[in-house]
Tab-separated table of C-alpha atoms in Angstrom:
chain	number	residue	atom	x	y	z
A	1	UNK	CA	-59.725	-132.549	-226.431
A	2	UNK	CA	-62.222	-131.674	-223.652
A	3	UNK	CA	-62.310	-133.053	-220.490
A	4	UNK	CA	-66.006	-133.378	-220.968
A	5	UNK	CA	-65.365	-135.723	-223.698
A	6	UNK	CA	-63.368	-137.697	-221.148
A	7	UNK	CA	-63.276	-141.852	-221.440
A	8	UNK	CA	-64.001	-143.185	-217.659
A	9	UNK	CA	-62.019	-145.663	-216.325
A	10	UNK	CA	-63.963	-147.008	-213.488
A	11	UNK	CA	-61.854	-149.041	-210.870
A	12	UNK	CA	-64.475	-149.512	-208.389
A	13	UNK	CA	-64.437	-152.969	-207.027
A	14	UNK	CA	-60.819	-154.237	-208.941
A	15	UNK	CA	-58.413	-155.919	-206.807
A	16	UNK	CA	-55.983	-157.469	-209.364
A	17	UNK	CA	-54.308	-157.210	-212.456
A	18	UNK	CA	-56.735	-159.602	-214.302
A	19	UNK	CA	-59.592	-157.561	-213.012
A	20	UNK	CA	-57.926	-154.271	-214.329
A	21	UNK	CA	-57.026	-155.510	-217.650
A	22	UNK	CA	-60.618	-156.572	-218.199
A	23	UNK	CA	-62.190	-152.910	-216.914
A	24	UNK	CA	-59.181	-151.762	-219.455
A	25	UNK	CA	-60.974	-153.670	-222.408
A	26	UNK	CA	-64.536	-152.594	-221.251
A	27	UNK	CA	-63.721	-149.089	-220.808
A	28	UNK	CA	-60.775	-147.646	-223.582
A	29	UNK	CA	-60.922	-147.901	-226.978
A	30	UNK	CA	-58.549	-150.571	-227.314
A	31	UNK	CA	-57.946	-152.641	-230.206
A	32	UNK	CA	-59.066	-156.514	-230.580
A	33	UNK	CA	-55.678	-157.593	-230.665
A	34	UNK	CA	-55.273	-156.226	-227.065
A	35	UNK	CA	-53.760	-159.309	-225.080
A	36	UNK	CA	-54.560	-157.810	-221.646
A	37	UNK	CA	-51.192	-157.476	-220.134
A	38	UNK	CA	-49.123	-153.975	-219.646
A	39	UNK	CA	-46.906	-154.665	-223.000
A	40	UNK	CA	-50.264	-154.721	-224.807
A	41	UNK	CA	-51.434	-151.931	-222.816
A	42	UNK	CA	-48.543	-149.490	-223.268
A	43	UNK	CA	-48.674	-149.692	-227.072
A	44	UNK	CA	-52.371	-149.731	-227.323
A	45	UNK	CA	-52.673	-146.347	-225.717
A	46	UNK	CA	-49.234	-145.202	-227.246
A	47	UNK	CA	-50.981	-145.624	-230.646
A	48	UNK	CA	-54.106	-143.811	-230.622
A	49	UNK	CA	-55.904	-142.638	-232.952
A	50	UNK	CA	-57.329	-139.180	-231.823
A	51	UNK	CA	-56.619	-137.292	-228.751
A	52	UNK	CA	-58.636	-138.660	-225.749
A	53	UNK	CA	-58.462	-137.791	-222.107
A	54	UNK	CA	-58.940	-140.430	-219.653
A	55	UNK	CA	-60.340	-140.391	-215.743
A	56	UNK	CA	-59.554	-143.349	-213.713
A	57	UNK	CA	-62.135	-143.075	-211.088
A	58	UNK	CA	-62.570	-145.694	-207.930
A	59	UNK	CA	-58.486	-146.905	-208.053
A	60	UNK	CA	-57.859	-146.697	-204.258
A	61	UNK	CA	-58.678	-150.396	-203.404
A	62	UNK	CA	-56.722	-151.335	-205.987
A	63	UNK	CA	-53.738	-149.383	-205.379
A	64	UNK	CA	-54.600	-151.152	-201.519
A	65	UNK	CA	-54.704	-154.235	-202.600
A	66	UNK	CA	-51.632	-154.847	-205.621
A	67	UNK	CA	-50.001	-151.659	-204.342
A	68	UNK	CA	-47.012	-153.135	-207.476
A	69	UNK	CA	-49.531	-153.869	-210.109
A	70	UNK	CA	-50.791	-150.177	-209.609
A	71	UNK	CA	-47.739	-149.055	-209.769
A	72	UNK	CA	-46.781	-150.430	-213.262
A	73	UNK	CA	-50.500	-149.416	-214.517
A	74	UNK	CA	-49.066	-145.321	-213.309
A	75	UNK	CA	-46.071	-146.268	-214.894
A	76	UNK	CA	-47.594	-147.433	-218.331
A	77	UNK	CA	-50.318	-144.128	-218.252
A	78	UNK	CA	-46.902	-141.775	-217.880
A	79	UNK	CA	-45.000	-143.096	-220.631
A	80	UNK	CA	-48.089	-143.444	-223.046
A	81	UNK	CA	-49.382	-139.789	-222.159
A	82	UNK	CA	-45.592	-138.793	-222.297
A	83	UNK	CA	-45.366	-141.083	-226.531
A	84	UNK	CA	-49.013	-140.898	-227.754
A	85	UNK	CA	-48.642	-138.856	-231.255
A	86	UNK	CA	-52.138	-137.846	-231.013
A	87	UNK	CA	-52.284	-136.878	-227.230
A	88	UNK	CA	-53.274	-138.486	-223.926
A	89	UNK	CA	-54.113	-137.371	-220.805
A	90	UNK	CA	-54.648	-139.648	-217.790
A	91	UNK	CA	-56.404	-138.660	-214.744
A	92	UNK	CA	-56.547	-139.735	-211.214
A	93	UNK	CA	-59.705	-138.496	-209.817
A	94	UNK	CA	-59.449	-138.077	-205.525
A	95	UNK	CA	-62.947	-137.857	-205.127
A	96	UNK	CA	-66.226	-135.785	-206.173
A	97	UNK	CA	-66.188	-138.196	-209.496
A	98	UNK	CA	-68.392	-141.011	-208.552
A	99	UNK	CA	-72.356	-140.827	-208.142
A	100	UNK	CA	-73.404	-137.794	-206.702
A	101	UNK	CA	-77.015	-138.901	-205.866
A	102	UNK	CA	-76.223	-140.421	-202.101
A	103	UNK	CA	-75.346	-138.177	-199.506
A	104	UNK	CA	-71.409	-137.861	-198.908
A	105	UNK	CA	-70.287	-140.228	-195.809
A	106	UNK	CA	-68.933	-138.947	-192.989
A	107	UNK	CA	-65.104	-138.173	-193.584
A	108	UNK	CA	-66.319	-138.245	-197.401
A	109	UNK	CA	-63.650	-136.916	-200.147
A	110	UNK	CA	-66.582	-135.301	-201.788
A	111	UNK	CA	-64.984	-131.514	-202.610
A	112	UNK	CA	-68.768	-130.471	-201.557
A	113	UNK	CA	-68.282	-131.903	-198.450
A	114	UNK	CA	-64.997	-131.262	-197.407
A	115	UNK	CA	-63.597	-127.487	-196.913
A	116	UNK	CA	-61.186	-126.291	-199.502
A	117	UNK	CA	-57.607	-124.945	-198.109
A	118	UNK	CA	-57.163	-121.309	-199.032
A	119	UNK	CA	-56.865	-120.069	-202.411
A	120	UNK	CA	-58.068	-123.385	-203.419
A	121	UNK	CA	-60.070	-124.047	-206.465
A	122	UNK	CA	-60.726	-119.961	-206.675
C-alpha cells in the first residue's frame, strides 16, 4: 500500500451525517448493499478486499458542526483500521492537501506557508 495510491475522502462542504454518508458512497469502495449509516460503515471498511489507505481531507466544518457525529465517524475509522484483514489506514490531513493552485490565505495551514517547529519534517 502506498500512500500515493491513497482513496480521498473529501469533506469539504459536509455538515451532517446524511451528507457524510453520501461523500462515503461517492468516495470508498463500498459495496451496493451499503445502507449509509455507521453499522454499515464499520463492516464495509472492516471487510475489504485489498489494502487501501484513506485521506479524509476538508473534515473541520464537520467536526464544527456535528462535533458527535464526527466523533463516531473517528471511532468507526479506528476500529476498522484496528479489524480490516487486508489493512487500512485512515488519515486526517491538517492542511497542505487541498488545491494548491490559489495562494495560501493569511493564517493559512498550508505547511508552505506556515514555519515548521524545529526538527520538524527534517
Amino acid at each position: 500500500m502506498e500512500l500515493d495510491d491513497a482513496v480521498v475522502l473529501d469533506l469539504r462542504g459536509v455538515t451532517d451525517r446524511a451528507a457524510f454518508m453520501d461523500r462515503c458512497a461517492r468516495a470508498l469502495p463500498l459495496p451496493g448493499w451499503f445502507g449509509r449509516n455507521w453499522d454499515a460503515l464499520a463492516d464495509s471498511l472492516a471487510d475489504l478486499d485489498e489494502p487501501m489507505a484513506i485521506v479524509v481531507t476538508g473534515w473541520h466544518a464537520y467536526a464544527r458542526a456535528a462535533p458527535d457525529d464526527w466523533a463516531t465517524a473517528q471511532e468507526v475509522f479506528a476500529a476498522a483500521a484496528c479489524t480490516s484483514r487486508p489493512g487500512l489506514a485512515v488519515l486526517l490531513a491538517l492542511g497542505g492537501w487541498e488545491d494548491r493552485t490559489s495562494a495560501p490565505s493569511q493564517g493559512s495551514d498550508d505547511p508552505t506557508a506556515a514555519p515548521r517547529a524545529p526538527g520538524v519534517g527534517q
